[in-house]
mmCIF file of C-alpha atoms in Angstrom:
data_model
loop_
_atom_site.group_PDB
_atom_site.id
_atom_site.type_symbol
_atom_site.label_atom_id
_atom_site.label_comp_id
_atom_site.label_asym_id
_atom_site.label_seq_id
_atom_site.Cartn_x
_atom_site.Cartn_y
_atom_site.Cartn_z
ATOM 1 C CA MET S 1 -8.079 0.244 -13.410
ATOM 2 C CA SER S 2 -6.245 3.525 -13.375
ATOM 3 C CA TRP S 3 -2.887 3.682 -11.825
ATOM 4 C CA LEU S 4 -4.867 1.390 -9.556
ATOM 5 C CA PRO S 5 -4.029 -2.128 -10.770
ATOM 6 C CA GLU S 6 -6.865 -4.331 -11.946
ATOM 7 C CA ILE S 7 -8.238 -6.536 -9.164
ATOM 8 C CA THR S 8 -10.524 -9.530 -8.968
ATOM 9 C CA PRO S 9 -13.644 -9.310 -6.750
ATOM 10 C CA LEU S 10 -12.590 -10.315 -3.263
ATOM 11 C CA GLY S 11 -15.023 -13.203 -3.004
ATOM 12 C CA GLN S 12 -13.472 -14.786 -6.084
ATOM 13 C CA LEU S 13 -9.836 -14.087 -5.404
ATOM 14 C CA LEU S 14 -10.000 -15.393 -1.849
ATOM 15 C CA GLY S 15 -11.722 -18.597 -2.869
ATOM 16 C CA GLY S 16 -14.779 -18.810 -0.650
ATOM 17 C CA THR S 17 -15.620 -17.843 2.889
ATOM 18 C CA PRO S 18 -12.899 -16.946 5.400
ATOM 19 C CA CYS S 19 -13.982 -19.861 7.581
ATOM 20 C CA ASN S 20 -13.599 -22.394 4.787
ATOM 21 C CA ARG S 21 -10.263 -20.966 3.677
ATOM 22 C CA TRP S 22 -8.743 -21.150 7.137
ATOM 23 C CA ARG S 23 -10.054 -24.693 7.578
ATOM 24 C CA ARG S 24 -8.594 -25.771 4.220
ATOM 25 C CA ALA S 25 -5.244 -24.265 5.199
ATOM 26 C CA THR S 26 -5.356 -26.200 8.461
ATOM 27 C CA LEU S 27 -6.154 -29.453 6.670
ATOM 28 C CA ASN S 28 -3.348 -28.854 4.217
ATOM 29 C CA ARG S 29 -0.879 -28.349 7.018
ATOM 30 C CA ARG S 30 -1.993 -31.557 8.690
ATOM 31 C CA GLY S 31 -1.882 -33.537 5.454
ATOM 32 C CA SER S 32 1.609 -32.417 4.548
ATOM 33 C CA ASP S 33 2.967 -33.526 7.905
ATOM 34 C CA PHE S 34 5.797 -31.028 7.441
ATOM 35 C CA GLY S 35 7.197 -32.858 4.423
ATOM 36 C CA LEU S 36 6.831 -36.490 5.510
ATOM 37 C CA ARG S 37 5.265 -38.841 2.948
ATOM 38 C CA GLY S 38 3.657 -42.251 3.623
ATOM 39 C CA PRO S 39 4.110 -44.474 6.680
ATOM 40 C CA HIS S 40 7.285 -43.948 8.664
ATOM 41 C CA ARG S 41 8.834 -46.015 11.394
ATOM 42 C CA GLN S 42 10.272 -43.793 14.085
ATOM 43 C CA PRO S 43 13.752 -44.682 15.387
ATOM 44 C CA GLU S 44 13.822 -46.499 18.690
ATOM 45 C CA ARG S 45 14.377 -44.131 21.600
ATOM 46 C CA ASN S 46 14.868 -44.527 25.302
ATOM 47 C CA ARG S 47 11.749 -44.012 27.363
ATOM 48 C CA GLY S 48 13.400 -41.068 29.053
ATOM 49 C CA ASP S 49 13.837 -39.313 25.720
ATOM 50 C CA ILE S 50 10.105 -39.316 25.015
ATOM 51 C CA VAL S 51 7.993 -36.393 26.280
ATOM 52 C CA SER S 52 4.428 -37.582 26.652
ATOM 53 C CA LYS S 53 1.367 -35.578 25.649
ATOM 54 C CA ALA S 54 0.285 -35.613 29.278
ATOM 55 C CA SER S 55 3.500 -33.832 30.275
ATOM 56 C CA TRP S 56 3.630 -31.133 27.576
ATOM 57 C CA LEU S 57 -0.010 -30.006 27.665
ATOM 58 C CA PRO S 58 0.368 -28.413 31.116
ATOM 59 C CA LEU S 59 3.477 -26.641 29.823
ATOM 60 C CA ALA S 60 1.492 -25.322 26.867
ATOM 61 C CA ALA S 61 -1.134 -24.054 29.241
ATOM 62 C CA LEU S 62 1.515 -22.357 31.365
ATOM 63 C CA PHE S 63 3.269 -20.542 28.527
ATOM 64 C CA LEU S 64 0.399 -19.999 26.086
ATOM 65 C CA GLY S 65 -2.387 -19.358 28.551
ATOM 66 C CA SER S 66 -4.586 -22.184 27.236
ATOM 67 C CA THR S 67 -5.978 -25.278 28.874
ATOM 68 C CA PRO S 68 -5.513 -28.847 27.574
ATOM 69 C CA ALA S 69 -9.162 -28.855 26.492
ATOM 70 C CA GLN S 70 -8.647 -25.642 24.523
ATOM 71 C CA ALA S 71 -5.503 -27.045 22.918
ATOM 72 C CA GLN S 72 -7.558 -29.886 21.463
ATOM 73 C CA GLU S 73 -10.212 -27.606 19.936
ATOM 74 C CA ALA S 74 -10.238 -26.942 16.203
ATOM 75 C CA PRO S 75 -7.844 -24.061 15.543
ATOM 76 C CA GLY S 76 -9.205 -20.682 14.519
ATOM 77 C CA PRO S 77 -9.664 -18.048 13.438
ATOM 78 C CA ASN S 78 -13.117 -18.960 12.190
ATOM 79 C CA ASN S 79 -14.296 -15.547 11.010
ATOM 80 C CA ARG S 80 -13.119 -12.028 10.242
ATOM 81 C CA ALA S 81 -13.727 -10.781 13.798
ATOM 82 C CA GLU S 82 -11.421 -13.431 15.246
ATOM 83 C CA ALA S 83 -8.763 -12.802 12.600
ATOM 84 C CA ILE S 84 -8.585 -9.048 13.065
ATOM 85 C CA LYS S 85 -8.497 -9.495 16.826
ATOM 86 C CA ILE S 86 -5.301 -11.510 16.406
ATOM 87 C CA ILE S 87 -3.776 -8.901 14.073
ATOM 88 C CA ALA S 88 -4.791 -6.038 16.366
ATOM 89 C CA GLY S 89 -3.184 -7.827 19.287
ATOM 90 C CA LEU S 90 0.061 -8.330 17.418
ATOM 91 C CA ARG S 91 0.158 -4.650 16.404
ATOM 92 C CA ARG S 92 -0.907 -3.225 19.745
ATOM 93 C CA ILE S 93 1.238 -0.304 20.820
ATOM 94 C CA VAL S 94 2.014 -0.632 24.526
ATOM 95 C CA ALA S 95 4.535 2.199 24.863
ATOM 96 C CA PRO S 96 3.382 4.550 27.665
ATOM 97 C CA GLU S 97 3.297 7.605 25.385
ATOM 98 C CA GLY S 98 2.344 5.695 22.247
ATOM 99 C CA LEU S 99 -0.497 6.588 19.905
ATOM 100 C CA GLU S 100 -2.861 4.163 18.190
ATOM 101 C CA ARG S 101 -6.108 5.618 16.911
ATOM 102 C CA THR S 102 -8.371 6.352 13.995
ATOM 103 C CA GLU S 103 -9.805 9.830 13.829
ATOM 104 C CA LYS S 104 -12.428 11.661 11.809
ATOM 105 C CA LEU S 105 -11.357 15.131 10.626
ATOM 106 C CA ARG S 106 -13.263 17.901 8.895
ATOM 107 C CA ILE S 107 -11.248 18.442 5.713
ATOM 108 C CA GLY S 108 -12.462 20.353 2.661
ATOM 109 C CA GLY S 109 -15.998 20.588 4.029
ATOM 110 C CA ILE S 110 -16.515 16.812 4.548
ATOM 111 C CA ASP S 111 -15.595 14.172 7.121
ATOM 112 C CA GLN S 112 -12.325 12.426 6.293
ATOM 113 C CA TRP S 113 -10.612 9.619 8.206
ATOM 114 C CA VAL S 114 -7.011 9.169 9.278
ATOM 115 C CA SER S 115 -5.210 6.589 11.379
ATOM 116 C CA VAL S 116 -2.281 7.486 13.617
ATOM 117 C CA ARG S 117 0.296 5.031 14.935
ATOM 118 C CA SER S 118 3.433 5.901 16.906
ATOM 119 C CA ARG S 119 5.548 4.289 19.599
ATOM 120 C CA ASP S 120 6.839 7.751 20.481
ATOM 121 C CA PRO S 121 5.182 10.988 19.233
ATOM 122 C CA ARG S 122 8.542 12.727 19.443
ATOM 123 C CA ASN S 123 9.569 10.827 16.330
ATOM 124 C CA PRO S 124 9.113 12.512 12.938
ATOM 125 C CA VAL S 125 5.683 12.489 11.319
ATOM 126 C CA LEU S 126 5.247 10.517 8.098
ATOM 127 C CA LEU S 127 2.049 11.197 6.140
ATOM 128 C CA VAL S 128 1.124 8.581 3.525
ATOM 129 C CA LEU S 129 -0.769 9.711 0.409
ATOM 130 C CA HIS S 130 -2.268 6.575 -1.103
ATOM 131 C CA GLY S 131 -2.588 5.813 -4.784
ATOM 132 C CA GLY S 132 -5.431 4.743 -7.025
ATOM 133 C CA PRO S 133 -7.260 6.961 -7.066
ATOM 134 C CA GLY S 134 -9.146 5.090 -4.374
ATOM 135 C CA TRP S 135 -6.474 2.419 -3.681
ATOM 136 C CA VAL S 136 -6.462 3.021 0.074
ATOM 137 C CA ALA S 137 -3.359 2.183 2.111
ATOM 138 C CA MET S 138 -4.822 2.270 5.629
ATOM 139 C CA PRO S 139 -6.489 -1.169 5.494
ATOM 140 C CA THR S 140 -3.343 -2.915 4.224
ATOM 141 C CA SER S 141 -0.945 -1.030 6.496
ATOM 142 C CA TRP S 142 -1.103 -3.823 9.103
ATOM 143 C CA TYR S 143 1.190 -5.728 6.732
ATOM 144 C CA VAL S 144 2.693 -3.152 4.362
ATOM 145 C CA ALA S 145 3.722 -0.628 7.029
ATOM 146 C CA HIS S 146 4.620 -3.073 9.776
ATOM 147 C CA GLY S 147 7.344 -1.587 11.974
ATOM 148 C CA TRP S 148 7.127 1.953 10.630
ATOM 149 C CA ASP S 149 5.620 3.228 13.888
ATOM 150 C CA GLU S 150 8.826 2.342 15.741
ATOM 151 C CA PHE S 151 10.675 5.090 13.869
ATOM 152 C CA PHE S 152 7.946 7.521 12.738
ATOM 153 C CA THR S 153 4.542 8.815 13.744
ATOM 154 C CA VAL S 154 2.657 7.345 10.794
ATOM 155 C CA ILE S 155 -0.525 8.917 9.426
ATOM 156 C CA GLN S 156 -2.613 7.002 6.907
ATOM 157 C CA TRP S 157 -5.285 9.148 5.239
ATOM 158 C CA ASP S 158 -8.305 7.822 3.344
ATOM 159 C CA GLN S 159 -8.771 10.502 0.693
ATOM 160 C CA ARG S 160 -12.023 12.085 -0.453
ATOM 161 C CA GLY S 161 -14.224 9.412 -2.033
ATOM 162 C CA ALA S 162 -12.086 6.515 -0.769
ATOM 163 C CA GLY S 163 -12.261 3.904 1.981
ATOM 164 C CA LYS S 164 -13.581 5.009 5.354
ATOM 165 C CA THR S 165 -14.034 8.551 4.053
ATOM 166 C CA TYR S 166 -16.365 7.287 1.323
ATOM 167 C CA VAL S 167 -18.554 5.513 3.879
ATOM 168 C CA ALA S 168 -18.639 8.565 6.174
ATOM 169 C CA ASN S 169 -20.277 10.798 3.544
ATOM 170 C CA ASP S 170 -23.135 10.812 1.045
ATOM 171 C CA PRO S 171 -21.526 9.716 -2.250
ATOM 172 C CA THR S 172 -23.961 11.800 -4.289
ATOM 173 C CA THR S 173 -22.793 14.902 -2.433
ATOM 174 C CA VAL S 174 -19.091 14.072 -2.662
ATOM 175 C CA ALA S 175 -18.986 12.914 -6.302
ATOM 176 C CA PRO S 176 -19.200 16.433 -7.843
ATOM 177 C CA THR S 177 -16.286 17.546 -5.619
ATOM 178 C CA LEU S 178 -13.942 14.785 -6.809
ATOM 179 C CA THR S 179 -11.571 16.954 -8.807
ATOM 180 C CA VAL S 180 -7.789 16.991 -8.954
ATOM 181 C CA GLU S 181 -7.766 20.573 -7.656
ATOM 182 C CA GLN S 182 -9.864 19.661 -4.622
ATOM 183 C CA MET S 183 -7.630 16.687 -3.841
ATOM 184 C CA HIS S 184 -4.591 18.970 -3.808
ATOM 185 C CA ALA S 185 -6.400 21.348 -1.449
ATOM 186 C CA ASP S 186 -7.362 18.449 0.839
ATOM 187 C CA ALA S 187 -3.758 17.233 0.978
ATOM 188 C CA GLU S 188 -2.514 20.662 2.032
ATOM 189 C CA GLU S 189 -5.194 20.837 4.727
ATOM 190 C CA VAL S 190 -4.240 17.419 6.115
ATOM 191 C CA VAL S 191 -0.576 18.467 6.300
ATOM 192 C CA THR S 192 -1.584 21.661 8.109
ATOM 193 C CA TRP S 193 -3.622 19.607 10.598
ATOM 194 C CA ALA S 194 -0.718 17.203 11.181
ATOM 195 C CA ARG S 195 1.845 19.944 11.757
ATOM 196 C CA LYS S 196 -0.443 21.658 14.264
ATOM 197 C CA THR S 197 -1.610 18.500 16.027
ATOM 198 C CA PHE S 198 1.852 17.029 16.533
ATOM 199 C CA ARG S 199 3.588 20.391 16.940
ATOM 200 C CA LYS S 200 5.987 19.780 14.098
ATOM 201 C CA GLU S 201 7.504 22.433 11.903
ATOM 202 C CA LYS S 202 8.266 19.815 9.255
ATOM 203 C CA LEU S 203 7.222 16.286 8.388
ATOM 204 C CA PHE S 204 7.718 13.653 5.714
ATOM 205 C CA VAL S 205 5.208 13.139 2.931
ATOM 206 C CA LEU S 206 5.233 9.782 1.145
ATOM 207 C CA GLY S 207 3.178 9.619 -2.035
ATOM 208 C CA HIS S 208 2.496 6.363 -3.864
ATOM 209 C CA SER S 209 1.367 6.307 -7.520
ATOM 210 C CA TRP S 210 -1.525 8.814 -7.814
ATOM 211 C CA GLY S 211 -0.548 9.987 -4.316
ATOM 212 C CA SER S 212 2.909 10.810 -5.691
ATOM 213 C CA ILE S 213 1.333 13.471 -7.924
ATOM 214 C CA LEU S 214 -0.282 15.011 -4.853
ATOM 215 C CA GLY S 215 2.981 14.686 -2.938
ATOM 216 C CA LEU S 216 5.350 16.119 -5.531
ATOM 217 C CA THR S 217 3.027 19.061 -6.162
ATOM 218 C CA LEU S 218 2.865 19.734 -2.435
ATOM 219 C CA ALA S 219 6.664 19.526 -2.176
ATOM 220 C CA GLU S 220 7.028 22.094 -4.940
ATOM 221 C CA ARG S 221 4.478 24.459 -3.413
ATOM 222 C CA HIS S 222 5.421 24.101 0.278
ATOM 223 C CA PRO S 223 9.002 22.871 0.720
ATOM 224 C CA GLU S 224 9.095 24.634 4.090
ATOM 225 C CA TRP S 225 6.668 22.012 5.444
ATOM 226 C CA LEU S 226 8.833 19.012 4.648
ATOM 227 C CA HIS S 227 11.928 17.241 5.935
ATOM 228 C CA ALA S 228 11.829 15.505 2.549
ATOM 229 C CA TYR S 229 9.443 14.295 -0.096
ATOM 230 C CA ILE S 230 9.357 10.519 -0.677
ATOM 231 C CA GLY S 231 8.016 9.421 -4.062
ATOM 232 C CA VAL S 232 7.053 5.744 -4.401
ATOM 233 C CA ALA S 233 6.205 4.598 -7.942
ATOM 234 C CA GLN S 234 6.425 8.271 -8.858
ATOM 235 C CA GLY S 235 4.185 9.680 -11.554
ATOM 236 C CA ILE S 236 5.758 12.353 -13.768
ATOM 237 C CA ASP S 237 4.531 12.399 -17.368
ATOM 238 C CA ALA S 238 1.326 10.377 -17.293
ATOM 239 C CA ARG S 239 0.789 10.179 -21.059
ATOM 240 C CA GLU S 240 4.325 8.997 -21.722
ATOM 241 C CA SER S 241 3.983 6.482 -18.904
ATOM 242 C CA GLU S 242 0.778 5.156 -20.470
ATOM 243 C CA ARG S 243 2.393 4.854 -23.889
ATOM 244 C CA ARG S 244 5.376 2.950 -22.536
ATOM 245 C CA GLY S 245 3.126 0.653 -20.501
ATOM 246 C CA TRP S 246 0.972 -0.110 -23.539
ATOM 247 C CA ALA S 247 4.024 -0.787 -25.747
ATOM 248 C CA TRP S 248 5.613 -3.098 -23.171
ATOM 249 C CA THR S 249 2.376 -5.011 -22.718
ATOM 250 C CA LEU S 250 1.903 -5.475 -26.474
ATOM 251 C CA LYS S 251 5.497 -6.725 -26.692
ATOM 252 C CA GLN S 252 4.755 -9.355 -24.018
ATOM 253 C CA ALA S 253 1.560 -10.365 -25.789
ATOM 254 C CA ARG S 254 3.361 -10.878 -29.079
ATOM 255 C CA ALA S 255 6.242 -12.751 -27.440
ATOM 256 C CA THR S 256 3.806 -15.198 -25.846
ATOM 257 C CA LYS S 257 1.536 -15.330 -28.913
ATOM 258 C CA ASN S 258 -1.460 -14.330 -26.822
ATOM 259 C CA GLU S 259 -3.884 -13.508 -29.622
ATOM 260 C CA GLU S 260 -6.633 -12.175 -27.363
ATOM 261 C CA ALA S 261 -4.239 -9.731 -25.711
ATOM 262 C CA ILE S 262 -2.809 -8.644 -29.065
ATOM 263 C CA ARG S 263 -6.286 -8.044 -30.448
ATOM 264 C CA ASP S 264 -7.412 -6.048 -27.389
ATOM 265 C CA LEU S 265 -4.303 -3.888 -27.239
ATOM 266 C CA GLU S 266 -4.267 -3.145 -30.946
ATOM 267 C CA SER S 267 -7.946 -2.164 -30.737
ATOM 268 C CA ILE S 268 -7.079 0.877 -28.601
ATOM 269 C CA ALA S 269 -4.165 2.069 -30.758
ATOM 270 C CA PRO S 270 -2.981 4.761 -31.063
ATOM 271 C CA TYR S 271 -2.977 4.841 -27.275
ATOM 272 C CA ALA S 272 -2.480 7.973 -25.134
ATOM 273 C CA ILE S 273 -1.572 10.122 -28.118
ATOM 274 C CA GLY S 274 -2.438 13.816 -28.191
ATOM 275 C CA LYS S 275 -4.013 16.027 -25.539
ATOM 276 C CA THR S 276 -7.409 14.314 -25.272
ATOM 277 C CA PRO S 277 -7.853 12.330 -22.012
ATOM 278 C CA VAL S 278 -7.676 8.567 -22.506
ATOM 279 C CA PRO S 279 -11.176 7.032 -22.217
ATOM 280 C CA LEU S 280 -11.656 5.025 -19.038
ATOM 281 C CA LYS S 281 -12.595 1.869 -20.976
ATOM 282 C CA ASP S 282 -9.289 2.023 -22.896
ATOM 283 C CA ILE S 283 -7.324 2.463 -19.679
ATOM 284 C CA GLN S 284 -9.079 -0.516 -18.130
ATOM 285 C CA LEU S 285 -8.320 -2.673 -21.172
ATOM 286 C CA GLN S 286 -4.661 -1.697 -21.137
ATOM 287 C CA ARG S 287 -4.475 -2.391 -17.380
ATOM 288 C CA ARG S 288 -6.104 -5.788 -17.772
ATOM 289 C CA TRP S 289 -3.242 -7.091 -19.885
ATOM 290 C CA LEU S 290 -0.459 -5.056 -18.270
ATOM 291 C CA ASN S 291 -1.443 -6.675 -14.955
ATOM 292 C CA PHE S 292 -1.679 -10.093 -16.573
ATOM 293 C CA PHE S 293 1.929 -9.908 -17.767
ATOM 294 C CA GLY S 294 3.266 -8.716 -14.376
ATOM 295 C CA GLY S 295 3.647 -4.999 -15.018
ATOM 296 C CA ALA S 296 1.906 -4.012 -11.767
ATOM 297 C CA ALA S 297 3.061 -6.794 -9.439
ATOM 298 C CA TYR S 298 6.287 -8.540 -10.430
ATOM 299 C CA ARG S 299 5.737 -12.132 -11.602
ATOM 300 C CA ARG S 300 2.095 -12.008 -10.510
ATOM 301 C CA PRO S 301 -0.978 -11.682 -12.741
ATOM 302 C CA ASP S 302 -2.542 -8.887 -10.659
ATOM 303 C CA ALA S 303 -2.410 -7.115 -7.288
ATOM 304 C CA SER S 304 -5.175 -9.167 -5.694
ATOM 305 C CA PHE S 305 -2.701 -10.536 -3.136
ATOM 306 C CA GLU S 306 -2.505 -7.029 -1.670
ATOM 307 C CA GLY S 307 -6.175 -6.210 -2.107
ATOM 308 C CA ALA S 308 -7.109 -9.334 -0.161
ATOM 309 C CA ALA S 309 -5.321 -7.920 2.907
ATOM 310 C CA VAL S 310 -8.053 -5.279 3.176
ATOM 311 C CA ASN S 311 -10.333 -8.010 4.566
ATOM 312 C CA LEU S 312 -8.077 -8.360 7.604
ATOM 313 C CA SER S 313 -7.796 -4.671 8.498
ATOM 314 C CA PRO S 314 -8.381 -3.908 12.197
ATOM 315 C CA GLU S 315 -9.134 -0.279 11.242
ATOM 316 C CA TYR S 316 -12.052 -1.204 8.970
ATOM 317 C CA THR S 317 -15.546 -2.295 9.925
ATOM 318 C CA ASP S 318 -17.310 -5.024 7.975
ATOM 319 C CA GLU S 319 -19.328 -2.382 6.152
ATOM 320 C CA GLU S 320 -16.233 -0.399 5.217
ATOM 321 C CA VAL S 321 -14.653 -3.549 3.789
ATOM 322 C CA ARG S 322 -17.804 -4.201 1.762
ATOM 323 C CA GLN S 323 -17.775 -0.658 0.357
ATOM 324 C CA VAL S 324 -14.062 -0.192 -0.317
ATOM 325 C CA TRP S 325 -14.061 -1.300 -3.962
ATOM 326 C CA LYS S 326 -17.275 0.563 -4.735
ATOM 327 C CA ALA S 327 -15.483 3.644 -3.438
ATOM 328 C CA GLY S 328 -12.523 2.857 -5.661
ATOM 329 C CA ASP S 329 -14.793 2.697 -8.695
ATOM 330 C CA LEU S 330 -16.237 6.133 -7.912
ATOM 331 C CA SER S 331 -12.761 7.613 -7.493
ATOM 332 C CA ALA S 332 -11.530 6.119 -10.763
ATOM 333 C CA GLU S 333 -14.587 7.204 -12.720
ATOM 334 C CA SER S 334 -14.247 10.774 -11.470
ATOM 335 C CA LEU S 335 -10.496 11.269 -11.360
ATOM 336 C CA LEU S 336 -8.624 8.784 -13.507
ATOM 337 C CA SER S 337 -8.835 10.383 -16.933
ATOM 338 C CA PRO S 338 -7.894 13.857 -15.629
ATOM 339 C CA ILE S 339 -5.010 12.364 -13.627
ATOM 340 C CA LEU S 340 -3.618 10.770 -16.770
ATOM 341 C CA THR S 341 -3.164 14.199 -18.357
ATOM 342 C CA THR S 342 -0.654 15.151 -15.623
ATOM 343 C CA ASP S 343 2.762 16.376 -16.729
ATOM 344 C CA LEU S 344 5.226 17.250 -13.967
ATOM 345 C CA THR S 345 8.293 17.353 -16.196
ATOM 346 C CA GLN S 346 8.286 21.118 -15.678
ATOM 347 C CA VAL S 347 9.383 20.502 -12.058
ATOM 348 C CA LYS S 348 13.088 21.108 -12.555
ATOM 349 C CA ARG S 349 14.081 22.038 -9.013
ATOM 350 C CA LEU S 350 12.863 21.257 -5.510
ATOM 351 C CA LYS S 351 13.748 23.140 -2.350
ATOM 352 C CA THR S 352 13.368 20.072 -0.153
ATOM 353 C CA PRO S 353 15.319 16.782 -0.154
ATOM 354 C CA LEU S 354 13.990 14.149 -2.542
ATOM 355 C CA LEU S 355 13.803 10.378 -2.119
ATOM 356 C CA LEU S 356 12.539 8.186 -4.948
ATOM 357 C CA PHE S 357 11.698 4.503 -4.439
ATOM 358 C CA LEU S 358 11.010 2.694 -7.720
ATOM 359 C CA GLY S 359 10.135 -0.874 -8.644
ATOM 360 C CA ARG S 360 12.500 -2.148 -11.306
ATOM 361 C CA HIS S 361 9.631 -3.877 -13.137
ATOM 362 C CA ASP S 362 6.965 -1.172 -12.811
ATOM 363 C CA TYR S 363 5.137 -0.571 -16.085
ATOM 364 C CA ASN S 364 1.878 0.454 -14.432
ATOM 365 C CA VAL S 365 3.421 3.849 -13.721
ATOM 366 C CA SER S 366 6.616 3.809 -15.730
ATOM 367 C CA ALA S 367 9.695 3.563 -13.533
ATOM 368 C CA THR S 368 11.920 4.590 -16.437
ATOM 369 C CA VAL S 369 10.008 7.858 -16.928
ATOM 370 C CA ALA S 370 10.467 8.651 -13.234
ATOM 371 C CA ALA S 371 14.160 7.705 -13.272
ATOM 372 C CA GLU S 372 14.818 9.931 -16.286
ATOM 373 C CA TRP S 373 13.198 12.870 -14.497
ATOM 374 C CA PHE S 374 15.135 12.122 -11.315
ATOM 375 C CA ALA S 375 18.438 12.262 -13.191
ATOM 376 C CA SER S 376 17.866 15.893 -14.145
ATOM 377 C CA VAL S 377 15.920 17.397 -11.234
ATOM 378 C CA LYS S 378 17.824 19.569 -8.761
ATOM 379 C CA ALA S 379 17.274 19.270 -4.994
ATOM 380 C CA PRO S 380 19.246 19.992 -1.783
ATOM 381 C CA SER S 381 19.872 16.242 -1.695
ATOM 382 C CA LYS S 382 18.369 13.335 -3.606
ATOM 383 C CA GLN S 383 18.481 9.557 -3.486
ATOM 384 C CA LEU S 384 17.045 6.935 -5.832
ATOM 385 C CA VAL S 385 16.462 3.423 -4.454
ATOM 386 C CA TRP S 386 15.591 0.583 -6.830
ATOM 387 C CA PHE S 387 13.437 -2.310 -5.627
ATOM 388 C CA GLU S 388 14.720 -5.130 -7.788
ATOM 389 C CA GLN S 389 11.990 -7.691 -7.023
ATOM 390 C CA SER S 390 9.058 -5.304 -7.415
ATOM 391 C CA ALA S 391 6.844 -3.629 -9.937
ATOM 392 C CA HIS S 392 4.216 -1.038 -8.946
ATOM 393 C CA GLU S 393 3.208 -2.460 -5.558
ATOM 394 C CA LEU S 394 6.690 -2.267 -4.073
ATOM 395 C CA MET S 395 5.497 -1.452 -0.554
ATOM 396 C CA ALA S 396 3.687 -4.810 -0.486
ATOM 397 C CA GLU S 397 6.181 -6.658 -2.667
ATOM 398 C CA GLU S 398 9.292 -5.750 -0.657
ATOM 399 C CA PRO S 399 8.050 -4.423 2.709
ATOM 400 C CA GLY S 400 11.307 -5.162 4.512
ATOM 401 C CA LYS S 401 13.360 -3.142 2.067
ATOM 402 C CA MET S 402 10.788 -0.349 2.269
ATOM 403 C CA LEU S 403 11.152 -0.058 6.043
ATOM 404 C CA LEU S 404 14.945 -0.284 5.790
ATOM 405 C CA SER S 405 14.995 2.435 3.126
ATOM 406 C CA LEU S 406 12.843 4.776 5.211
ATOM 407 C CA VAL S 407 15.051 4.293 8.261
ATOM 408 C CA ARG S 408 18.285 4.531 6.295
ATOM 409 C CA HIS S 409 17.467 7.443 3.984
ATOM 410 C CA ALA S 410 14.573 9.446 5.486
ATOM 411 C CA ARG S 411 14.914 9.357 9.252
ATOM 412 C CA PRO S 412 18.491 10.748 9.306
ATOM 413 C CA LEU S 413 17.170 13.954 7.712
ATOM 414 C CA ALA S 414 14.876 14.439 10.708
ATOM 415 C CA GLU S 415 17.646 13.441 13.108
ATOM 416 C CA ARG S 416 19.855 16.201 11.762
ATOM 417 C CA ALA S 417 17.003 18.635 12.398
ATOM 418 C CA GLY S 418 16.571 17.349 15.986
ATOM 419 C CA ASP S 419 13.100 15.994 15.221
ATOM 420 C CA VAL S 420 13.414 12.549 16.803
ATOM 421 C CA ALA S 421 12.978 10.963 20.212
ATOM 422 C CA SER S 422 16.133 11.036 22.291
ATOM 423 C CA ALA S 423 17.994 7.755 22.579
ATOM 424 C CA SER S 424 16.901 5.521 25.452
ATOM 425 C CA PRO S 425 19.463 5.063 28.231
ATOM 426 C CA PRO S 426 21.345 1.745 28.128
#
């Protein structure tokens, strides 16, 4: 739905309970025997070459902190609590001055949640504006943003009506305030909070998909706040993007002779024509087939692989995980149609550096529309990076390249401004 890719309910896409899934994975690993098939006769070896079980179990206990009895127990994790404990342990920031917290702020008259992660608060601040609307980035950041906190102070913000912020407020009170104008005001307030809290004159704003509309608008209005604006799967002309996505999807349907897809797509033609907002049901139908043909996640039928990672978020309680997609529905119902009337082609010049990261195969929010705009926009400096093995979910599809691109293209802008931690002595 929306610029938010269509997802399958988590219970279906994950294939049963977490306990059963982990047990099946364990059985599969045992059965495969790392590639061996059928009975095998091991080569004869000298007795001295053989390390007995009795000798290596004490070593395992020494290095892994487990006893022989524990080593023989069925491997976990057996539930969500055990799984997120492992992930939290792997991510734990142990630097003496490091930051690792979630925090509730009062933004736009309601409680809104952020997470903050940093190995060194002297590093530049990077605020992430998630897409959707309602496609929260905080609960998948344990995978998608792994390593970012070594180079930046990373702030993930669950926007009004989304994720943890949805759970923290009465939805009936918040729903009438879910407007594009209010979301822009909230974004400005979060930036103001971040600059004050971390004593930074400037920071980076990274906007993904719907968040890129918030981010580019903020960059145009307040360039003095930013080291640079980073647009990921940048939205520019929403109607044109929708038209190109629909046309590409119909082309795939016809090429594969998928009669159901052809019938559905032709039923909403002409699509995204004129000034009237596209009905939500038409958007959802277009997204169903665009996702199916890999226009949101390259060579995948949907983005459920990323959505499933929400279940393993250390920042989210069980209740917040249960509510996250309900929150996404509310955000889409309130905001999606107005968002898809956005036209930022009038932004001809920015007074802050511009970085654009685009998935080569993104038809969910047209990468070609964004690239055409990028070619003509003026900025103090600008850089376009193509993610060749990605569509719309490039942060999850190519996370290594994303981190490398941030370090290579964004961080030097802060370094030149003196907004980084000093180098450690050798």
